[in-house]
mmCIF file of C-alpha atoms in Angstrom:
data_model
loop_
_atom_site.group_PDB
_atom_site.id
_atom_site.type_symbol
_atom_site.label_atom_id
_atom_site.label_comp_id
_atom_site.label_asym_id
_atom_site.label_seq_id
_atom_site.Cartn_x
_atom_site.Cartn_y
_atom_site.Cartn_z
ATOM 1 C CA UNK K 1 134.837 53.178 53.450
ATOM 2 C CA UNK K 2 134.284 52.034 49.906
ATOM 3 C CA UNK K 3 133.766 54.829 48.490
ATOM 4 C CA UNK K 4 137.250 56.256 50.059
ATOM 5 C CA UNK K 5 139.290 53.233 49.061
ATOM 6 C CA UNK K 6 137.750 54.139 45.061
ATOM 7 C CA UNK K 7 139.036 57.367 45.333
ATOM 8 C CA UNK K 8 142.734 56.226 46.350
ATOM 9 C CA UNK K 9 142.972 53.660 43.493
ATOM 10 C CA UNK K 10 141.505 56.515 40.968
ATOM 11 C CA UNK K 11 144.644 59.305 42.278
ATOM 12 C CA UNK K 12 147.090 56.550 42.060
ATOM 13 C CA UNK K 13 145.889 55.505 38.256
ATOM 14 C CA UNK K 14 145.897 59.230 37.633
ATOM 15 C CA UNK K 15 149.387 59.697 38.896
ATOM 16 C CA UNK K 16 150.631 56.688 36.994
ATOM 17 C CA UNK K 17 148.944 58.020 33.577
ATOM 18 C CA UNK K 18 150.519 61.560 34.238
ATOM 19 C CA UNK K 19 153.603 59.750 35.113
ATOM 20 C CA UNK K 20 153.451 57.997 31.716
ATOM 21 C CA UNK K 21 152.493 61.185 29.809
ATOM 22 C CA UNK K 22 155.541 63.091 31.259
ATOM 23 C CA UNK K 23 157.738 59.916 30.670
ATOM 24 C CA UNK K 24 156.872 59.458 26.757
ATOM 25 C CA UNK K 25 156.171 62.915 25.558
ATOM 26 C CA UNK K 26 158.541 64.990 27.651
ATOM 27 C CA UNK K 27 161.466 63.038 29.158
ATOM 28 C CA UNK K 28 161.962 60.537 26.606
ATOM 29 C CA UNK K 29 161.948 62.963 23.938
ATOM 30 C CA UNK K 30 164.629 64.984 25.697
ATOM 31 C CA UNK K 31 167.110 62.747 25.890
ATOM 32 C CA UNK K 32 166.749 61.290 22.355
ATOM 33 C CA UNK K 33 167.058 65.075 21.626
ATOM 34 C CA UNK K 34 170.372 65.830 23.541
ATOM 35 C CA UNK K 35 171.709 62.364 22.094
ATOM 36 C CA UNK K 36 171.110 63.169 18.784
ATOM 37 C CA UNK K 37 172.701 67.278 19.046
ATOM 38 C CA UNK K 38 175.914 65.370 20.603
ATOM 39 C CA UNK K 39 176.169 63.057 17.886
ATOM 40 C CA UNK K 40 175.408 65.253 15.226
ATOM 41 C CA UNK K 41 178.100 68.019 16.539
ATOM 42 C CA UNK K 42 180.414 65.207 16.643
ATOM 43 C CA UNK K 43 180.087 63.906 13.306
ATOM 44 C CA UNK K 44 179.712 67.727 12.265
ATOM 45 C CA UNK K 45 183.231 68.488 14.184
ATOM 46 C CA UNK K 46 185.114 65.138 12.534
ATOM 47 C CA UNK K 47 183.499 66.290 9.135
ATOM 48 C CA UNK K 48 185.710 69.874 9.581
ATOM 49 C CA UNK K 49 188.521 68.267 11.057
ATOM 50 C CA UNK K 50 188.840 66.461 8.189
ATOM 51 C CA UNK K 51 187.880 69.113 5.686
ATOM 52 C CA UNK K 52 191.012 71.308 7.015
ATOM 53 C CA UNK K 53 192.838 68.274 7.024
ATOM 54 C CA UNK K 54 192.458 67.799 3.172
ATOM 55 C CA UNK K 55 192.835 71.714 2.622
ATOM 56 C CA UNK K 56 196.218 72.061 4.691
ATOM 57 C CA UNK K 57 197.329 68.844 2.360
ATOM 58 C CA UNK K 58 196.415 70.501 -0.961
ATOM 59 C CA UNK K 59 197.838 74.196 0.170
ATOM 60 C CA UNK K 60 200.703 72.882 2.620
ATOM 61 C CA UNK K 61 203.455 73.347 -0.662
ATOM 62 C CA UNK K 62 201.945 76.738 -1.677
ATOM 63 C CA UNK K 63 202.352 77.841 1.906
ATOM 64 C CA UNK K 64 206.055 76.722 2.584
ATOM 65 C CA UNK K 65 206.943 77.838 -0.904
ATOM 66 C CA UNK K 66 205.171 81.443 -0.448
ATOM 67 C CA UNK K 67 206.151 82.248 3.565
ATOM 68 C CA UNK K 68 210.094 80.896 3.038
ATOM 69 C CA UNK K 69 210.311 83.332 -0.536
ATOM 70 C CA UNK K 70 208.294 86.049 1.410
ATOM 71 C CA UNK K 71 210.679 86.001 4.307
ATOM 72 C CA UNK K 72 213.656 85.668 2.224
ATOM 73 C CA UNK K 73 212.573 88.087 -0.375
ATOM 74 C CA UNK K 74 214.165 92.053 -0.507
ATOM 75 C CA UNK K 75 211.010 93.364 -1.832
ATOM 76 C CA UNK K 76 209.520 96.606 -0.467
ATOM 77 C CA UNK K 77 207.181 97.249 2.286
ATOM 78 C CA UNK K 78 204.400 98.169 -0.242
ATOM 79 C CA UNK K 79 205.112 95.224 -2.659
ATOM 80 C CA UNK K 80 205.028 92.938 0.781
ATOM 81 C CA UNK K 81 201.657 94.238 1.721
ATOM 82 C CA UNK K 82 200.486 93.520 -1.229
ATOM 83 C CA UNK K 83 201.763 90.181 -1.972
ATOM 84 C CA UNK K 84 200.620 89.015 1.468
ATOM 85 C CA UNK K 85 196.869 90.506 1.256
ATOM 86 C CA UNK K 86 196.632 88.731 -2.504
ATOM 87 C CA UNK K 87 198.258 85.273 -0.540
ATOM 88 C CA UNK K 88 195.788 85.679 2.036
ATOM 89 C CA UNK K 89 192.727 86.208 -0.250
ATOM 90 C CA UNK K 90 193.414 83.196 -2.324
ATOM 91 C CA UNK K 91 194.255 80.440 0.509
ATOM 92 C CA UNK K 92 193.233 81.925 3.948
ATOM 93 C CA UNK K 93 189.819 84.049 2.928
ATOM 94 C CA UNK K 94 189.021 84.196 6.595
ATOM 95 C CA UNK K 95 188.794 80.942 7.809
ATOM 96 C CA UNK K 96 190.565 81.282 11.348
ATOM 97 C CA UNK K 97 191.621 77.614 12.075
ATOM 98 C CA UNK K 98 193.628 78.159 8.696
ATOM 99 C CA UNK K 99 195.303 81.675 9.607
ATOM 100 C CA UNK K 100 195.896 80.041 13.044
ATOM 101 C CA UNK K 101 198.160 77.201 11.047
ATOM 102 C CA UNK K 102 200.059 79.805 8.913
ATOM 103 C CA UNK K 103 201.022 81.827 11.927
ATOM 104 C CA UNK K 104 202.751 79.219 13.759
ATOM 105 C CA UNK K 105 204.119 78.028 10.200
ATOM 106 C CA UNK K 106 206.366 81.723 10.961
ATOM 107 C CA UNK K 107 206.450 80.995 14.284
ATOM 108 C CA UNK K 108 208.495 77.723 13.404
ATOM 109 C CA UNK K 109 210.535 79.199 10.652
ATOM 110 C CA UNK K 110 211.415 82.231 12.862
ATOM 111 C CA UNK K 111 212.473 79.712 15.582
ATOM 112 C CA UNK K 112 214.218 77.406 13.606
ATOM 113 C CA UNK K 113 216.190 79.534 11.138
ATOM 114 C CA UNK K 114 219.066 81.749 12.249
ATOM 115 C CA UNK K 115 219.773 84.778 11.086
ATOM 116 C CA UNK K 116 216.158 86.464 9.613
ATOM 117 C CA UNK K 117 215.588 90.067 9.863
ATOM 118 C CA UNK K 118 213.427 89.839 12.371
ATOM 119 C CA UNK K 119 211.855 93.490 11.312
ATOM 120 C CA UNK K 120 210.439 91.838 8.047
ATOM 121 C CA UNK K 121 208.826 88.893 10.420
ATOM 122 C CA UNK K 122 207.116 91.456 12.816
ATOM 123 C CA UNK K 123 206.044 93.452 9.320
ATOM 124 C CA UNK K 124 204.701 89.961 7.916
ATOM 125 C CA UNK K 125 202.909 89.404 11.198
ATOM 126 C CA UNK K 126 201.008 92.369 11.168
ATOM 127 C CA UNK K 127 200.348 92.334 7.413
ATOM 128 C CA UNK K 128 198.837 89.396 7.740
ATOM 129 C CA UNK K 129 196.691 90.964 10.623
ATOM 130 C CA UNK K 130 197.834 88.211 12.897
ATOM 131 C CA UNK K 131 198.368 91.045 15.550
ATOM 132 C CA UNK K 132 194.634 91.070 16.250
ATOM 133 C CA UNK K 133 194.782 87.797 17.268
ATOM 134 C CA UNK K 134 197.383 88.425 19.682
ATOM 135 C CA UNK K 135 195.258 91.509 20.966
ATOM 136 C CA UNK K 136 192.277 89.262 21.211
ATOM 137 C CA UNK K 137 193.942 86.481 22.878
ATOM 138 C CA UNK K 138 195.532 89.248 25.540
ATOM 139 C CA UNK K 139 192.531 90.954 25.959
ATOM 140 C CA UNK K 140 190.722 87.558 27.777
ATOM 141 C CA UNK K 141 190.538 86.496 31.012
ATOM 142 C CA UNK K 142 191.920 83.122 31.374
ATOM 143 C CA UNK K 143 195.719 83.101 31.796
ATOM 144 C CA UNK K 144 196.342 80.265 29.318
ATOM 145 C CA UNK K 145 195.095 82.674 25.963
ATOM 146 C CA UNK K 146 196.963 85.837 27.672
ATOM 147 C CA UNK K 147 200.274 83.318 28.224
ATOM 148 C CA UNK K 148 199.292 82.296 24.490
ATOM 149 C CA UNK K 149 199.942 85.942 23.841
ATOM 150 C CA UNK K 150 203.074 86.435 25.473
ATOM 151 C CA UNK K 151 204.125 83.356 23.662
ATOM 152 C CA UNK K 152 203.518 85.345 20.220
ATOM 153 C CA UNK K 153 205.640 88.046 21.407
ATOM 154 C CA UNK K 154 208.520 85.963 22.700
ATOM 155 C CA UNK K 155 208.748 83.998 19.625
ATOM 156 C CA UNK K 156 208.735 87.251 17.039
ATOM 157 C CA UNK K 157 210.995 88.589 19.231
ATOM 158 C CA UNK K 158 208.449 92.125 19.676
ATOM 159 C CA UNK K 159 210.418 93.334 22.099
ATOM 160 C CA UNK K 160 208.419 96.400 21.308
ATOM 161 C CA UNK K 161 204.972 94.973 23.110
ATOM 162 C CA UNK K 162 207.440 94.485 26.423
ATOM 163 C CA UNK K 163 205.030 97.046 28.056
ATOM 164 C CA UNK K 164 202.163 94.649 27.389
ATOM 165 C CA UNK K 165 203.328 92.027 29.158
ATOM 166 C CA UNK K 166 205.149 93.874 32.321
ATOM 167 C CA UNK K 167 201.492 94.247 34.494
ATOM 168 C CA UNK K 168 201.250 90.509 34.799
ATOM 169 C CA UNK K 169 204.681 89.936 36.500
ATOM 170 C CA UNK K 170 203.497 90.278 40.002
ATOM 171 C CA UNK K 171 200.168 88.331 38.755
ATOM 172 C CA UNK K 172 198.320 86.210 41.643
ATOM 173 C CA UNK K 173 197.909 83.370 39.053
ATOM 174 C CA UNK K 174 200.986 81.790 39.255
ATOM 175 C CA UNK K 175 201.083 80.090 36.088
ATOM 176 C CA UNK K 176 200.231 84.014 34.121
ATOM 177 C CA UNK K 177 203.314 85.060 36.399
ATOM 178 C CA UNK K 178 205.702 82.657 35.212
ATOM 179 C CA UNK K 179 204.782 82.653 31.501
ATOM 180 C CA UNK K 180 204.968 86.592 31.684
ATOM 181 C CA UNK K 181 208.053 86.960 33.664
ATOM 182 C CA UNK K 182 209.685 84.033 31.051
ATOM 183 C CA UNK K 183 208.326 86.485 28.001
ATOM 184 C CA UNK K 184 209.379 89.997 29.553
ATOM 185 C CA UNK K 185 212.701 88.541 29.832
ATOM 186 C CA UNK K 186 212.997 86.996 26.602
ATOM 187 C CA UNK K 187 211.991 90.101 25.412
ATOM 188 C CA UNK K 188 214.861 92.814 26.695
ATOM 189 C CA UNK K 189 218.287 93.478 25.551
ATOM 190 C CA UNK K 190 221.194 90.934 25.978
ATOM 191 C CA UNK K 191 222.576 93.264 28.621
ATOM 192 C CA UNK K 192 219.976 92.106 30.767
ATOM 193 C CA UNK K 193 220.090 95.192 33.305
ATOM 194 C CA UNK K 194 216.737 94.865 33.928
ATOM 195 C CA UNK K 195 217.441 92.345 36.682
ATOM 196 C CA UNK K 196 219.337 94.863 38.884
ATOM 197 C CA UNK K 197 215.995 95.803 39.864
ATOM 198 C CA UNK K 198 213.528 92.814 39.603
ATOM 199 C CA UNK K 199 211.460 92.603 42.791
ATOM 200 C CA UNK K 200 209.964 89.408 41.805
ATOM 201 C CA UNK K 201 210.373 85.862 43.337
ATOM 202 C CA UNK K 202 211.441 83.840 40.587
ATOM 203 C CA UNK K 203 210.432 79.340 40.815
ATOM 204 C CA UNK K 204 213.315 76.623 40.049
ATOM 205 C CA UNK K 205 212.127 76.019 37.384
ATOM 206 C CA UNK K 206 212.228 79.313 35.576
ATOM 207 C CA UNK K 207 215.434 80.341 37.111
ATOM 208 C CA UNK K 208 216.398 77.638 34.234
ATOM 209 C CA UNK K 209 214.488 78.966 31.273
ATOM 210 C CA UNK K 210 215.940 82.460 32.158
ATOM 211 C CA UNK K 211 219.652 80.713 32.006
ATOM 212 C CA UNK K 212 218.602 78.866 28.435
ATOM 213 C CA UNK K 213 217.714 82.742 27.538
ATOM 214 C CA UNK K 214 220.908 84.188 28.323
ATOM 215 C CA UNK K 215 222.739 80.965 26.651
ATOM 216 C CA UNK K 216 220.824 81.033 24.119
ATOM 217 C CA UNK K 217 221.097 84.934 23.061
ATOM 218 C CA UNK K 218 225.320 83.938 23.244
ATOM 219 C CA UNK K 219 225.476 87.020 25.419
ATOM 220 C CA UNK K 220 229.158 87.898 27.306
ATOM 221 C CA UNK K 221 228.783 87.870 30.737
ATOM 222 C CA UNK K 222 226.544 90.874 32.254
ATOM 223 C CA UNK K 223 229.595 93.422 33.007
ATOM 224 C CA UNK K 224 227.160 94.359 36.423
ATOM 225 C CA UNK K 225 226.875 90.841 37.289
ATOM 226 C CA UNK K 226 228.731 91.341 40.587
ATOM 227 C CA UNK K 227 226.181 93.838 41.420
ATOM 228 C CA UNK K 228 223.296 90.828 41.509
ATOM 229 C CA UNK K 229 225.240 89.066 44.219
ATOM 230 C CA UNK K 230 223.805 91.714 46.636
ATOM 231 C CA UNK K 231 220.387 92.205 45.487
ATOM 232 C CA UNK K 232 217.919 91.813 47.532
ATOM 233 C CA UNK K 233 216.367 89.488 45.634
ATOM 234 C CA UNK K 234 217.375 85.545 46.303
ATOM 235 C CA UNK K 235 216.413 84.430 42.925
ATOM 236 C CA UNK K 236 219.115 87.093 40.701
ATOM 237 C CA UNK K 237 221.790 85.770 43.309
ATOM 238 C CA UNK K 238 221.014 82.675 42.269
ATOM 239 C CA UNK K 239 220.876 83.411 38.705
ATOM 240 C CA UNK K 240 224.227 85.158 38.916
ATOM 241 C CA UNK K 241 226.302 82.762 40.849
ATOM 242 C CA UNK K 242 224.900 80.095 38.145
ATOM 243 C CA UNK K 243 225.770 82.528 35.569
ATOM 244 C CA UNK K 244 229.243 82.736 36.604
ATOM 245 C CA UNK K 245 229.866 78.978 36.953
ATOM 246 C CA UNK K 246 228.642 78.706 33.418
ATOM 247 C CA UNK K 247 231.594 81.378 31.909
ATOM 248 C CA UNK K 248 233.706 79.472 34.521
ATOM 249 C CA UNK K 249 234.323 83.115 36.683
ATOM 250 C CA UNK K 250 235.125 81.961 40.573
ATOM 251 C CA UNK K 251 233.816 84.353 43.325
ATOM 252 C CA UNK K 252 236.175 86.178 45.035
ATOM 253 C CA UNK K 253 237.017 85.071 49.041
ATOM 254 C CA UNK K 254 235.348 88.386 49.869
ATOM 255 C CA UNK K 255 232.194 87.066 47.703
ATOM 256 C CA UNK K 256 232.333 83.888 49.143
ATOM 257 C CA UNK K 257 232.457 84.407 52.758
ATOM 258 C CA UNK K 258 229.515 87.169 52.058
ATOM 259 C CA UNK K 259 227.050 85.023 50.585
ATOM 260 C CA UNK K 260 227.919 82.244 52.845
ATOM 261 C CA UNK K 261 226.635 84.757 55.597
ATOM 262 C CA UNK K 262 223.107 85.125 53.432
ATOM 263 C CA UNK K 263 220.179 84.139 55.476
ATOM 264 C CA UNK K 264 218.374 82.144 52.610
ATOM 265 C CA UNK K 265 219.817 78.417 52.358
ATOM 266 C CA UNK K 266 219.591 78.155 48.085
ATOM 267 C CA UNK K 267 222.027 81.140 48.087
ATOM 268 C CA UNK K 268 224.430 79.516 50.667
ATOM 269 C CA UNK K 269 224.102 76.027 49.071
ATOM 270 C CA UNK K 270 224.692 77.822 45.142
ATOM 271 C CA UNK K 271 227.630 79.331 46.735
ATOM 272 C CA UNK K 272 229.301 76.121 47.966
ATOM 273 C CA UNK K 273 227.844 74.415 44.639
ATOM 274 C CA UNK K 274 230.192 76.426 42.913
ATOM 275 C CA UNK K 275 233.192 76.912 44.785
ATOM 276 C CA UNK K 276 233.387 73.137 44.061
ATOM 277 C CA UNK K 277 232.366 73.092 40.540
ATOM 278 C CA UNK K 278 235.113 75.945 39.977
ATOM 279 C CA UNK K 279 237.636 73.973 41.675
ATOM 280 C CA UNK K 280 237.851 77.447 43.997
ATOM 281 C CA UNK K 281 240.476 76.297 46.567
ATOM 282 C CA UNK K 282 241.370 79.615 47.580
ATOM 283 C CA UNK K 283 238.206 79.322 49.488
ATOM 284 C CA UNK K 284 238.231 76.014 51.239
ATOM 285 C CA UNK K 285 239.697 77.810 54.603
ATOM 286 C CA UNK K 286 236.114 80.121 54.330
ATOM 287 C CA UNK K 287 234.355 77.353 53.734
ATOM 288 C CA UNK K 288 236.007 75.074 56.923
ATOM 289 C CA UNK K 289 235.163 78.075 58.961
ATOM 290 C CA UNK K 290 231.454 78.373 57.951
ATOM 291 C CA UNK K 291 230.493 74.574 58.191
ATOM 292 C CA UNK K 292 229.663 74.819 61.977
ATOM 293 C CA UNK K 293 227.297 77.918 61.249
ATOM 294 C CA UNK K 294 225.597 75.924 58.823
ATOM 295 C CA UNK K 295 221.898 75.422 59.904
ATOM 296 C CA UNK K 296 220.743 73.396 56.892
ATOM 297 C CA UNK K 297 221.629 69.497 56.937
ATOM 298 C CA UNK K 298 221.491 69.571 52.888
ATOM 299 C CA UNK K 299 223.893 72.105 53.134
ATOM 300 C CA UNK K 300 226.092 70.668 55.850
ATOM 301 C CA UNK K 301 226.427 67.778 53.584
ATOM 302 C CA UNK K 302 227.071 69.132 50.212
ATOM 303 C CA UNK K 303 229.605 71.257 52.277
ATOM 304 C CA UNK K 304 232.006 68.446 53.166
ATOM 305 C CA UNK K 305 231.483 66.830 49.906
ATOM 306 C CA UNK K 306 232.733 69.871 48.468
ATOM 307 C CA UNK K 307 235.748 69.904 50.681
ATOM 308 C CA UNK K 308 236.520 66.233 50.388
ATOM 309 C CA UNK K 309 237.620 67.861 46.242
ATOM 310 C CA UNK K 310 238.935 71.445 46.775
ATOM 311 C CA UNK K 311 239.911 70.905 50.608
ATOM 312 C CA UNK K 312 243.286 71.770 52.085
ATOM 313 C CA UNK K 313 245.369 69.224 54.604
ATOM 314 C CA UNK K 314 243.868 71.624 57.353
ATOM 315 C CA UNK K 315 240.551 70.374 55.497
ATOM 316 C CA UNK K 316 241.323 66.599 55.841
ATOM 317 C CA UNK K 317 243.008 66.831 59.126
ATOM 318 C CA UNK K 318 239.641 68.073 60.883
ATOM 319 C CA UNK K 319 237.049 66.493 58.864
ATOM 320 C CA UNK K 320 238.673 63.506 57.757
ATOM 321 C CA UNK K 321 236.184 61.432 59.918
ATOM 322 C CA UNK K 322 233.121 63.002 58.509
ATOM 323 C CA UNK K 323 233.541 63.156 55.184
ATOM 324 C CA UNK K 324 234.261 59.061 55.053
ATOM 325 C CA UNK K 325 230.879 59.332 56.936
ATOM 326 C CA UNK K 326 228.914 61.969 54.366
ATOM 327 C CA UNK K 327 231.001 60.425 51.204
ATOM 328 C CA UNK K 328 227.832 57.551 51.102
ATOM 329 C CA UNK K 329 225.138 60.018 50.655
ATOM 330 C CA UNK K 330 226.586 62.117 48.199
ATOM 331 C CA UNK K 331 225.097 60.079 44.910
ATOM 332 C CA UNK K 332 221.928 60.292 47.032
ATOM 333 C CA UNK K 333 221.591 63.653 47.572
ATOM 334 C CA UNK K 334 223.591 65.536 45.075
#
């Protein structure tokens, strides 16, 4: 019995001294180990940070100075080349965080200035071999470095690279979808016929980036742009009834009684949006006549608000009741 209870007390002092061991010469050592690798990449990180810092402060003039005369300048493909690859030798010499800067330096120039030959930008770009980048960046698998990409394109205005970025409009990620569909837009010619035949759904919210492209470009109004208010596709109806309210062209009755009859409720409700906003009162009679098809209560109510402005005495004379009713949640709901 003794000699059993001897032998537990020895395992348990041997597990406690192998316990120890492992605790001060492996576990211990680990940690200070992992501390001191995060510190040290931390300090090492700060200590670049601030090194570019000071180098982007003692090149930032030479930079300005060189990319504004270099963009400006009438000098010769050859004479370009050469002026850039001399530029990048003496301020750049490969450091990537620093090329990174001077390529959104044109970026912001391109953006901001009107009027630059936008040739000589694309030739500056790729003389500066920021086009690898770009092909790098597409070439990954995350959607934020290939929307990164499209970004580049968009802002040089390449419409050239369109092709690149046409694959990724029916993406499953929606986020690569949008940015690509945002790009490939940005991209074509300010008669925008490519969206007689875009299949693609398009979100709120880029319905309104494609409108800031179009306003932005100062294009006319699309000469086919009565041809979008029967495609298939919801999201150009949209667009084009929007497009029309902004160059202040009403819809027809035909057109109006048409897309009233349109099975999808943001058609129907752009439609009575801007019969109102176009102070259309040819088509208050149409629109009398629809409001007991209406299915959609939004709808129904934006409907007599919009008859309550551009509504004739036939208007007032059946409705008068409801739209004192409806009149309250206008501000609410509008």
């Amino acid at each position: 019995m003794l000699l059993l209870l001897l032998k537990k007390i020895l395992t348990l002092c041997l597990n406690h001294i192998t316990f120890l061991f492992f605790l001060i010469f492996v576990f211990i050592p680990l940690i200070i180990f992992f501390v001191v690798t995060i510190i040290s990449t931390l300090v090492y990180n700060r200590y670049q940070d601030d090194k570019f810092v000071k180098n982007i402060n003692e090149i930032e003039e030479h930079i300005n100075s060189f990319l504004i005369s270099t963009i400006f300048s009438e000098s010769d493909t050859s004479s370009l080349k050469k002026t850039i690859k001399e530029f990048d030798k003496k301020y750049i010499n490969n450091d990537d965080r620093l090329k990174k800067y001077v390529f959104e330096k044109i970026i912001h120039i391109k953006e901001n200035i009107n009027d630059i030959y936008e040739h000589r930008i694309i030739l500056i770009y790729k003389y500066f071999k920021f086009d690898k980048l770009t092909n790098s960046l597409i070439r990954k698998s995350n959607w934020q470095d290939k929307s990164e990409a499209f970004y580049h394109y968009q802002s040089l205005d390449y419409k050239i690279k369109k092709g690149h970025i046409k694959k990724y409009l029916n993406s499953k990620n929606p986020q690569l979808k949008s940015n690509a569909i945002i790009a490939y837009i940005s991209l074509s010619d300010e008669k925008f016929s490519y969206l007689d035949n875009f299949e693609y759904p398009i979100s709120k919210a880029d319905e309104l980036k494609i409108l800031n492209i179009i306003y932005k470009k100062k294009a006319t109004m699309p000469k086919n742009i009565e041809q979008w208010l029967d495609n298939k596709n919801v999201s150009i109806v949209a667009i084009a009834i929007k497009l029309m309210m902004r160059y202040k062209h009403k819809l027809t009755n035909e057109q109006t009684y048409k897309l009233l009859q349109n099975e999808d409720k943001k058609v129907r409700k752009e439609t009575i949006i801007a019969s109102r906003e176009l102070f259309n009162f040819e088509v208050s009679d149409i629109l009398l006549n629809h409001y007991p098809k209406e299915t959609s209560p939004t709808n129904k109510i934006i409907l007599l608000q919009t008859l309550s402005e551009i509504g004739n005495e036939n208007v007032v004379k059946h409705y008068n009741k409801k739209l004192k009713m409806r009149a309250i949640l206008k501000s609410n709901l509008l």
